[in-house]
Coordinates of N, CA and C in Angstrom, one line a residue:
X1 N 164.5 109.5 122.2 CA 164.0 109.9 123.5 C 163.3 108.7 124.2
X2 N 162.4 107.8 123.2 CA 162.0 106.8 124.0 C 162.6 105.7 123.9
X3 N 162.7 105.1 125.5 CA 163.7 104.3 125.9 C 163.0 102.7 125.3
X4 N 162.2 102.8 125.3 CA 161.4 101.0 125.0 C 160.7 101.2 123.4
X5 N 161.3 100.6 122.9 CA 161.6 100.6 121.2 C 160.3 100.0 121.0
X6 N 159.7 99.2 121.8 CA 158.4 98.2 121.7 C 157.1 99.0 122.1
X7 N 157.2 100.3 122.5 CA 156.4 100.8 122.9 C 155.4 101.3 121.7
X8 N 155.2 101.8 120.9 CA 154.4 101.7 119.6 C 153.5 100.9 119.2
X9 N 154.2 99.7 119.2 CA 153.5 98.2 119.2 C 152.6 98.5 120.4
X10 N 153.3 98.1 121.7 CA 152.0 98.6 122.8 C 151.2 99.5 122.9
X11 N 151.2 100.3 122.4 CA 150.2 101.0 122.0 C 148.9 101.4 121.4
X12 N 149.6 100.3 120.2 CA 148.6 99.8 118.9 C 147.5 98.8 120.0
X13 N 147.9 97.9 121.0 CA 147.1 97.4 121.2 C 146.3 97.9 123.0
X14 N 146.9 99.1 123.1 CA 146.2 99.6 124.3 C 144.9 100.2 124.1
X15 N 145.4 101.2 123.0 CA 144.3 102.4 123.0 C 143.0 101.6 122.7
X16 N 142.2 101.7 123.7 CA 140.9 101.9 123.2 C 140.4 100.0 123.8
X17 N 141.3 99.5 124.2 CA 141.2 97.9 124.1 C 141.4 97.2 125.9
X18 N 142.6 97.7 126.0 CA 142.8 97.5 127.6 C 142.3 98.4 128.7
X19 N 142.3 98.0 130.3 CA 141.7 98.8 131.6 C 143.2 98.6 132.2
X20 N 143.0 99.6 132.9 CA 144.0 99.8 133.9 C 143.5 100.0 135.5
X21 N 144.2 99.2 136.3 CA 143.8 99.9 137.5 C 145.0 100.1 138.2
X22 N 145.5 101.1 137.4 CA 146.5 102.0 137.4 C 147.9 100.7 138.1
X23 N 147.7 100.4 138.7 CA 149.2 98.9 139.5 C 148.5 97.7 138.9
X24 N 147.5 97.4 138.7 CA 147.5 95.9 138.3 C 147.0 95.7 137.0
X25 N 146.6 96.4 136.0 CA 146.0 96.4 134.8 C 144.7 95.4 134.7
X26 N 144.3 95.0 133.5 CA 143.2 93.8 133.1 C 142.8 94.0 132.0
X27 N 142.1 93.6 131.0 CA 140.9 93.1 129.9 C 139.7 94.4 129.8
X28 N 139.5 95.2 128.9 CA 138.2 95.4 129.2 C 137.6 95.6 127.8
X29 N 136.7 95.8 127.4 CA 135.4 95.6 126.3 C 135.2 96.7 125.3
X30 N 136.0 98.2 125.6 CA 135.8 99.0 124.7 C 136.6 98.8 123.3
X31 N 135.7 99.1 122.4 CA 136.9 99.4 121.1 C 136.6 100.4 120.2
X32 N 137.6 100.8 119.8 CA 137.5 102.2 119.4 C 137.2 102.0 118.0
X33 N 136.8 103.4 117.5 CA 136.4 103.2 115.8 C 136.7 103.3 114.5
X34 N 138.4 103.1 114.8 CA 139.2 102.6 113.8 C 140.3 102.1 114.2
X35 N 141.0 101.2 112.7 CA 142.0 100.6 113.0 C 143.1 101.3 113.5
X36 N 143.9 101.0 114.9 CA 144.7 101.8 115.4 C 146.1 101.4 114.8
X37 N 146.1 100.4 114.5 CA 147.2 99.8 113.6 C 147.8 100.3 112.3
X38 N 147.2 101.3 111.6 CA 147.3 101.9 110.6 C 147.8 103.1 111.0
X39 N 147.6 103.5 112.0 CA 147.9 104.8 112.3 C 149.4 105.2 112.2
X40 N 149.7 106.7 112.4 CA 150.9 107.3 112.1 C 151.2 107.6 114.0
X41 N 152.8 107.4 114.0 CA 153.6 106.9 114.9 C 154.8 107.9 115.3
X42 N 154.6 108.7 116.5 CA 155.6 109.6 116.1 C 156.5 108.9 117.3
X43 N 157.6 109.3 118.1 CA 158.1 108.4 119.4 C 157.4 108.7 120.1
X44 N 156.2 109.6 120.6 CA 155.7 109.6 121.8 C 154.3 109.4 121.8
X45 N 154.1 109.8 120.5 CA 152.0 109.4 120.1 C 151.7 108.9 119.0
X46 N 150.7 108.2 119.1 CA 149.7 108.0 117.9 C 149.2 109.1 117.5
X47 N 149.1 109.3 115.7 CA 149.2 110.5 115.4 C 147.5 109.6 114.5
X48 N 146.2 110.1 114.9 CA 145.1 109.3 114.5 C 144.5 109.5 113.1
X49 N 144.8 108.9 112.2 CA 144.1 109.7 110.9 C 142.2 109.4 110.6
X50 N 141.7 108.9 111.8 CA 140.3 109.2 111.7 C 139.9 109.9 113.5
X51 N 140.3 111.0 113.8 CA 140.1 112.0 115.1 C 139.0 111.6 115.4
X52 N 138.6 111.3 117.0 CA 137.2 111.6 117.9 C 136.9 112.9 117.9
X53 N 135.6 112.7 117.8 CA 134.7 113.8 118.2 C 134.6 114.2 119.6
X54 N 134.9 115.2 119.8 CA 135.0 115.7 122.1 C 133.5 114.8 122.2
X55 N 134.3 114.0 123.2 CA 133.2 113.6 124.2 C 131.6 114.9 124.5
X56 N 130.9 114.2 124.8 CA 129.4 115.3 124.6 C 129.2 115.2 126.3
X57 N 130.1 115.9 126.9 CA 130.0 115.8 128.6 C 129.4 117.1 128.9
X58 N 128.3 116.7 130.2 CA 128.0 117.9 130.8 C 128.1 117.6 132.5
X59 N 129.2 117.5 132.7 CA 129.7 117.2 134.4 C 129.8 118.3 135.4
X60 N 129.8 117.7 136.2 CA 130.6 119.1 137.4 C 131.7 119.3 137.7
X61 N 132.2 120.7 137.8 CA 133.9 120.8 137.9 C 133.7 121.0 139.4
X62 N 135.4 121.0 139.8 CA 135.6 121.2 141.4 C 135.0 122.4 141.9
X63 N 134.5 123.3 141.6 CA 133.5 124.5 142.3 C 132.1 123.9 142.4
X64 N 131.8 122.8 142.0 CA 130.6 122.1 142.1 C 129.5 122.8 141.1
X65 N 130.1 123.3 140.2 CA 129.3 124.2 138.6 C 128.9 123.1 137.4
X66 N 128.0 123.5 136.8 CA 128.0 122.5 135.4 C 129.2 122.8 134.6
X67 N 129.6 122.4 134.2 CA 131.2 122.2 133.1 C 130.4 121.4 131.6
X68 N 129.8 122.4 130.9 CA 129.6 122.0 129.3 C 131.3 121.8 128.9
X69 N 131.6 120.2 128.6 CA 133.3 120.1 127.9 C 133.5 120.6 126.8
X70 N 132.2 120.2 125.7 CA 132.5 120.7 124.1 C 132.9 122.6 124.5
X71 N 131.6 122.9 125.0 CA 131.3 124.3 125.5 C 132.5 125.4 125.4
X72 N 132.8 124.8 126.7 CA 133.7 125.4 127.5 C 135.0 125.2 126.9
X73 N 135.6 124.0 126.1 CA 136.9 123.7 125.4 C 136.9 124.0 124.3
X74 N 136.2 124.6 123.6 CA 135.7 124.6 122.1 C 137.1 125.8 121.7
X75 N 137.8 125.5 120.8 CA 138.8 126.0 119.8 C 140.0 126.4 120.8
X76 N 140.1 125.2 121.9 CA 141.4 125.6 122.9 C 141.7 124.2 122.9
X77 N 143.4 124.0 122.6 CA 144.2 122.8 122.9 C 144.0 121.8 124.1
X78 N 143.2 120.9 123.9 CA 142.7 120.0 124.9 C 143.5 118.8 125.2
X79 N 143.7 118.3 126.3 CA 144.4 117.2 126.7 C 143.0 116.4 127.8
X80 N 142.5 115.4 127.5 CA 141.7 114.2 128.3 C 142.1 113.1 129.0
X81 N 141.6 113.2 130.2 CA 142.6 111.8 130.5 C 141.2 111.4 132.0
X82 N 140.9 110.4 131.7 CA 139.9 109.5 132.8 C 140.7 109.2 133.7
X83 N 140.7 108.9 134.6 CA 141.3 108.2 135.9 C 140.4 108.9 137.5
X84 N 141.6 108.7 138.5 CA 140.7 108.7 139.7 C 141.8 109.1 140.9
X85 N 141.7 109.8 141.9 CA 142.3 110.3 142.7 C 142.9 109.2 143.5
X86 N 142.2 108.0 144.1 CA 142.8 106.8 144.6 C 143.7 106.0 143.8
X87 N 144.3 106.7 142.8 CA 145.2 105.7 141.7 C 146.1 105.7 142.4
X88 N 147.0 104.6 143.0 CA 148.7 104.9 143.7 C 149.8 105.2 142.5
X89 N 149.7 105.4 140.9 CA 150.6 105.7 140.4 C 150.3 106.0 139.2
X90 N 149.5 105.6 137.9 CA 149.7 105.9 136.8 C 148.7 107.6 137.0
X91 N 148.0 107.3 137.2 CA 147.3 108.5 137.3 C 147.8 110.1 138.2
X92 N 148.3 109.9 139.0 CA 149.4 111.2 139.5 C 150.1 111.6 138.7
X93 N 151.4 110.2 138.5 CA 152.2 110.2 137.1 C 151.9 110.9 136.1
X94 N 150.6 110.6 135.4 CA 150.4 111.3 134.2 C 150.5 112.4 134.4
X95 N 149.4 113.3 135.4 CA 148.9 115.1 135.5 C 150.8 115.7 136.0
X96 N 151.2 114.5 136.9 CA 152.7 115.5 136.8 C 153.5 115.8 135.9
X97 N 153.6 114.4 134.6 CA 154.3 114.8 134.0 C 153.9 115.6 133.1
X98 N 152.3 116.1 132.5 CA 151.8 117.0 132.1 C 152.0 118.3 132.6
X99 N 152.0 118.2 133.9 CA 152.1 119.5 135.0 C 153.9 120.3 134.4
X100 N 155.1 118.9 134.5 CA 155.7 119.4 134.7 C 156.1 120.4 133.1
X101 N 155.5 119.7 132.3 CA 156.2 119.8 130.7 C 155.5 121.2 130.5
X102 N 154.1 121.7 131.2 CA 153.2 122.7 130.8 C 154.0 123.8 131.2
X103 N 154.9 123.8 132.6 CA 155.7 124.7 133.4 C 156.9 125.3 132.6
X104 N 156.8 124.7 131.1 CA 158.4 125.4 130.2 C 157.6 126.1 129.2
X105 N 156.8 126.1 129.0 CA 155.8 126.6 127.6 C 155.8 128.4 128.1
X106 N 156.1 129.2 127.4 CA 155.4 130.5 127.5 C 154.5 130.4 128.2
X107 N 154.5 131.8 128.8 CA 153.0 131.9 129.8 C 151.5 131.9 128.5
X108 N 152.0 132.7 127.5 CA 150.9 132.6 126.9 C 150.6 131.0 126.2
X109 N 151.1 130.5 126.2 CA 150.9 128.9 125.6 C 150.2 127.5 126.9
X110 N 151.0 128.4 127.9 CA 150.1 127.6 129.4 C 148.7 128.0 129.8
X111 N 148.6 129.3 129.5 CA 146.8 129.8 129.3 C 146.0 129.0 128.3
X112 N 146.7 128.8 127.1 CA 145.7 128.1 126.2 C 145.7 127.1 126.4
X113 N 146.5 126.2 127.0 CA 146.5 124.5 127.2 C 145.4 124.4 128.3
X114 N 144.5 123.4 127.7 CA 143.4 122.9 129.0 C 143.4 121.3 129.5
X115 N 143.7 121.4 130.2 CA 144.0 119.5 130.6 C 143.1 119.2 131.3
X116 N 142.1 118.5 131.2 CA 140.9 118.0 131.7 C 141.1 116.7 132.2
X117 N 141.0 116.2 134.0 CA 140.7 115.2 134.2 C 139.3 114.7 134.9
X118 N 139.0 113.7 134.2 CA 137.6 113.3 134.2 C 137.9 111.8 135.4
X119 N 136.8 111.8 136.2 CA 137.0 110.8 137.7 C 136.3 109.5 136.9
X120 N 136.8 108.3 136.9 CA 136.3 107.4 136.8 C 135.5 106.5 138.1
X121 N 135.6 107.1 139.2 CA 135.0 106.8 140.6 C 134.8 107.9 140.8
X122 N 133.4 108.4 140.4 CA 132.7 109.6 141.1 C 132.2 109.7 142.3
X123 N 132.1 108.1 142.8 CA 131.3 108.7 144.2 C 132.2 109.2 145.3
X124 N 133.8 108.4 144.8 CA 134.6 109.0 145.8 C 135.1 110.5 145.6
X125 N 135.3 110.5 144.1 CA 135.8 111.8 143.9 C 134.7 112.7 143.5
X126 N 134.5 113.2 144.9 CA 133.4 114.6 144.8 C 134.1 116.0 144.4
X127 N 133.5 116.6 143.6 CA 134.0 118.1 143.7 C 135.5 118.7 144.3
X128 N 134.9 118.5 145.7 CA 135.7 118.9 146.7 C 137.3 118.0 146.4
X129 N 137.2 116.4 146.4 CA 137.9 115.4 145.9 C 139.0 116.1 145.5
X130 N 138.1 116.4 144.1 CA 139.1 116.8 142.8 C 140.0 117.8 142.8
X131 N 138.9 119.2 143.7 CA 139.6 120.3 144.1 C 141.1 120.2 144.7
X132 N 141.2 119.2 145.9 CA 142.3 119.1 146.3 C 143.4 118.4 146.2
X133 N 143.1 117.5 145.3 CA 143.8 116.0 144.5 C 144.8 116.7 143.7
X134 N 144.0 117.2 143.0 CA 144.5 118.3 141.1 C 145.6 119.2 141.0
X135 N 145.8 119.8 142.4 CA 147.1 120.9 142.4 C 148.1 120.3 143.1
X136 N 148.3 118.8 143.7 CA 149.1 118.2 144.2 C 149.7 117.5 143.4
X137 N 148.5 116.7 142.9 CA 149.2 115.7 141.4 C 149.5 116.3 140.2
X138 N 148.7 117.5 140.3 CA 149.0 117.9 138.7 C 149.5 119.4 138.7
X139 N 148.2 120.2 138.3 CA 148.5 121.9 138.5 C 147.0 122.3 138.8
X140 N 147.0 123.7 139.9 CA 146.0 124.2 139.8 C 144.9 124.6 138.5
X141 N 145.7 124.3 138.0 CA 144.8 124.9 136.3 C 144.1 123.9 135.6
X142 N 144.4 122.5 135.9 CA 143.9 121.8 136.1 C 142.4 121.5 135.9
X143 N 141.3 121.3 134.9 CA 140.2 121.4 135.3 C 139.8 119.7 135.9
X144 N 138.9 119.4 137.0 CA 138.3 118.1 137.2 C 137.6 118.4 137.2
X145 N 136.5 116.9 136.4 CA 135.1 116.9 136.6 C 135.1 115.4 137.2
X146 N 133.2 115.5 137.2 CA 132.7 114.4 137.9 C 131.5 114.4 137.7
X147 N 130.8 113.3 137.9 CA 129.2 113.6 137.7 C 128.6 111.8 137.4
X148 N 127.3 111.6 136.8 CA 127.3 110.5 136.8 C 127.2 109.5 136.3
X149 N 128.2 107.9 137.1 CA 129.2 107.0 136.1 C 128.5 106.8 134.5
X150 N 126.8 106.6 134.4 CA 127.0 105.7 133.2 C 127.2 106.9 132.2
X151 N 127.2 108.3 132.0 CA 127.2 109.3 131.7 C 128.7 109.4 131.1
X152 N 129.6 109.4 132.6 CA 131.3 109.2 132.3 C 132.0 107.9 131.3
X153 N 131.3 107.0 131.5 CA 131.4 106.3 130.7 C 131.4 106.1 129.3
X154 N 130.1 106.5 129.3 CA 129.6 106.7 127.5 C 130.8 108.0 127.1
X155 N 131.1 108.5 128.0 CA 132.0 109.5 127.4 C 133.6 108.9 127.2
X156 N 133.7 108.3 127.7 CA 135.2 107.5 127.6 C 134.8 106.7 126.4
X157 N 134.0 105.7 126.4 CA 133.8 104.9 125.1 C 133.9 106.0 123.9
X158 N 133.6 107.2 124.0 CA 133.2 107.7 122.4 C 134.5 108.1 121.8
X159 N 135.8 108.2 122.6 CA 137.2 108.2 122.2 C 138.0 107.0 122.1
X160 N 137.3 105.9 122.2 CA 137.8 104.7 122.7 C 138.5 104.5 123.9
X161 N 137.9 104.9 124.8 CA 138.8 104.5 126.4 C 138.0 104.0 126.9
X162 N 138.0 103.1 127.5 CA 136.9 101.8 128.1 C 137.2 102.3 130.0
X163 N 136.3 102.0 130.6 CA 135.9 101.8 132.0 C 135.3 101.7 132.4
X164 N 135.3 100.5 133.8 CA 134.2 99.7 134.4 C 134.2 100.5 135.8
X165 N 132.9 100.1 136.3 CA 132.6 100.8 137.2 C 133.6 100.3 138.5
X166 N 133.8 101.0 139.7 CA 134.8 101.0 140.3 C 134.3 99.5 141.2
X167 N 134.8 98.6 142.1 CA 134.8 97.3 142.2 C 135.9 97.3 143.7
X168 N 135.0 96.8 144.9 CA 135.3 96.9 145.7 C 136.3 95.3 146.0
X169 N 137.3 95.3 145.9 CA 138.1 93.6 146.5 C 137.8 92.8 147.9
X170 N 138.2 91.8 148.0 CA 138.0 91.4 149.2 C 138.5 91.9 150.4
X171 N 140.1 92.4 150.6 CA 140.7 93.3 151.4 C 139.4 94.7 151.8
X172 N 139.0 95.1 150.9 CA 137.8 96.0 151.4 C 138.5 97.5 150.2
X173 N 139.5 97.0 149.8 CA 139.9 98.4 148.6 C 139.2 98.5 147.4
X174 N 139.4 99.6 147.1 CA 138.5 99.8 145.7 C 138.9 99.9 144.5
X175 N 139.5 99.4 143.7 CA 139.9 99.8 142.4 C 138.7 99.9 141.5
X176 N 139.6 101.2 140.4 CA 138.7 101.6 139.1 C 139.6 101.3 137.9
X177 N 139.0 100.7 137.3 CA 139.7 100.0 136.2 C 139.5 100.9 135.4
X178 N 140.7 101.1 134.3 CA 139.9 102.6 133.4 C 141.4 102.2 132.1
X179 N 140.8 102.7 131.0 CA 141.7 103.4 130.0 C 143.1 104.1 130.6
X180 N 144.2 103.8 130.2 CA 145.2 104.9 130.1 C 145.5 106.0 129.6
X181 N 145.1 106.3 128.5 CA 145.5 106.7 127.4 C 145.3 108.4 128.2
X182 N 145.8 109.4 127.3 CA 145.5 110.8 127.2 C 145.5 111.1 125.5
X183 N 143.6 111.6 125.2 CA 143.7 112.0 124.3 C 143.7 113.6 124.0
X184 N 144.6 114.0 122.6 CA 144.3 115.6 122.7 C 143.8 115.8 121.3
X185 N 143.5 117.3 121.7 CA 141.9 117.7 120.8 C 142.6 118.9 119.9
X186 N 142.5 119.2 118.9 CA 143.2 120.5 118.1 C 142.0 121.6 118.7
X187 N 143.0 122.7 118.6 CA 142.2 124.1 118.6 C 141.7 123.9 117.3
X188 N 142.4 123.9 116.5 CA 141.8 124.8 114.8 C 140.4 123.7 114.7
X189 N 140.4 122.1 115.1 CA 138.9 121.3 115.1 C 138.3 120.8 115.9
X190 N 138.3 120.8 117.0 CA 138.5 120.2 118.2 C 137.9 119.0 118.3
X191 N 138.8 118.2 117.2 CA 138.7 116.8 117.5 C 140.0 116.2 117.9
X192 N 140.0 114.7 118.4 CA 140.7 114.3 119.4 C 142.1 113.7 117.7
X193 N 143.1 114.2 117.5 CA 143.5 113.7 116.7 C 145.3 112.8 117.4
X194 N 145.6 113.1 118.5 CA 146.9 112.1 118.9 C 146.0 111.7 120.2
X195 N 147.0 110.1 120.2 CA 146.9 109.2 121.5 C 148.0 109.3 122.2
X196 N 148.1 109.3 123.3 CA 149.1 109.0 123.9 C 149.1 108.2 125.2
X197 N 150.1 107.0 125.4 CA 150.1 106.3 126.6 C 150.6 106.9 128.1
X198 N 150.3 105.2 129.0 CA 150.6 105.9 130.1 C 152.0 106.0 130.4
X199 N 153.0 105.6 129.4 CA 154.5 105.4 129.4 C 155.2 107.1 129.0
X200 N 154.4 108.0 128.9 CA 154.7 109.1 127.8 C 155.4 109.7 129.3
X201 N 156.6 110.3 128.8 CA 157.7 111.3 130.0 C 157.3 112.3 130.0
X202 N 157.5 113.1 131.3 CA 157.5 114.7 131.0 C 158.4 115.4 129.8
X203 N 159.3 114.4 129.6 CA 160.5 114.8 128.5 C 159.4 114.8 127.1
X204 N 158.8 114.3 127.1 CA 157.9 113.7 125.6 C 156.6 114.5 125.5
X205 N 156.1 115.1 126.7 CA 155.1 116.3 127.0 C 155.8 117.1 126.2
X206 N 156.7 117.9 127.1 CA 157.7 119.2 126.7 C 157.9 119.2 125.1
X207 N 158.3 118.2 125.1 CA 158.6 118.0 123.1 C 157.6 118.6 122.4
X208 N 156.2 117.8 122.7 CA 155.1 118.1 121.8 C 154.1 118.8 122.3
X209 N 153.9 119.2 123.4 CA 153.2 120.1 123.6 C 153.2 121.5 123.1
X210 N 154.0 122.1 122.5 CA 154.1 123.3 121.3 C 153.4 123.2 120.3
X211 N 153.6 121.9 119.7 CA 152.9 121.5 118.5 C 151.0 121.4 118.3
X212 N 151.0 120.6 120.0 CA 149.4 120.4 120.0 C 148.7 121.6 120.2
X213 N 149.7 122.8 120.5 CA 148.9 124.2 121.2 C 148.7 124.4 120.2
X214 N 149.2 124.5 119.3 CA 149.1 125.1 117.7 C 147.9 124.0 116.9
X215 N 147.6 122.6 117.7 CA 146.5 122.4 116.6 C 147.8 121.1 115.4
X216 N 148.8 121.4 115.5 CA 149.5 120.9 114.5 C 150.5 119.6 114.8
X217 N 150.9 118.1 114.0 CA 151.2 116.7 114.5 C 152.8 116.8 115.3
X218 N 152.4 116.8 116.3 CA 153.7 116.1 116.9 C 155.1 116.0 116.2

């Protein structure tokens, strides 16, 4: 299924290590807290044999409500992914091809999946932001949060996804440098136990997304 045989390898050295600003990439400072190089390899994820603990978030979702993440996700198939509504491509990309692969699952299998995206530029992406970003790019079902940066952050680091705060260029645009990755969380523990990059197909969702609803590897 996957077309770039080297993609593994890149992987090993993304998660947790590189920033994206979604078209230009860069360098950034996070590292995660194990060797990712050891890890188990399926064609479309890193399959983690030491899982994150869910991020300890208490943000706001697009109704402008507190959103407890452990809380509210607790023993439901979680998918995480940082990014930001001004991404021009990897970020859409991702929630669509998640969008599209969630659209073949049983209805009862699309109720349990919860795909969480978290704004790495909160001040642009307000509530409202996210509200209408989320069912274009992704799916209504969709939860966004937001709330504030150094908070979002510490939450990205504790999976290993690194992001710097958003950084205005000389043209006057703003990029947000952030992690790629999508991590997902088992029902049966709800810890983060596959990675997956920003290269992953809707074809490669569809595949394993069965497997994650159940809690069980790719």
């Amino acid at each position: 299924m996957r077309k770039n045989t080297l993609l593994a390898a890149a992987l090993v050295v993304a998660a947790g290590l590189t920033l994206s600003a979604c078209a230009t990439g860069g360098e950034g400072a996070a590292k995660p807290n194990f060797d990712v190089s050891a890890q188990e390899k399926t064609e479309a994820a890193t399959v983690l044999d030491k899982p994150y603990a869910k991020p300890d978030l208490v943000l706001t979702d697009t109704r402008g409500e507190t959103f407890d993440l452990r809380e509210r996700t607790k023993g439901k198939p979680t998918l995480i992914y940082f990014g930001y509504t001004h991404c021009p491509d990897v970020c859409p990309l991702t929630m669509s091809n998640i969008s599209i692969a969630r659209k073949q699952l049983p209805k009862a299998d699309q109720d349990k999946l919860q795909v969480v995206f978290v704004t790495t530029d909160p001040e642009r992406d307000t509530p409202a932001e996210l509200g209408k970003w989320l069912p274009s790019a992704g799916d209504p079902s969709f939860i966004g949060l937001t709330g504030e940066f150094p908070a979002i952050q510490a939450g990205a680091r504790a999976i290993g996804i690194g992001i710097d705060p958003p950084k205005k260029e000389k043209d006057g645009t703003v990029v947000s440098m952030h992690g790629a990755q999508v991590i997902a969380f088992s029902p049966k523990t709800d810890k983060g136990y596959v990675l997956y990059g920003e290269d992953t197909t809707a074809d490669d969702w569809a595949k394993d997304l069965p497997a994650l609803i159940k809690g069980e590897r790719p």
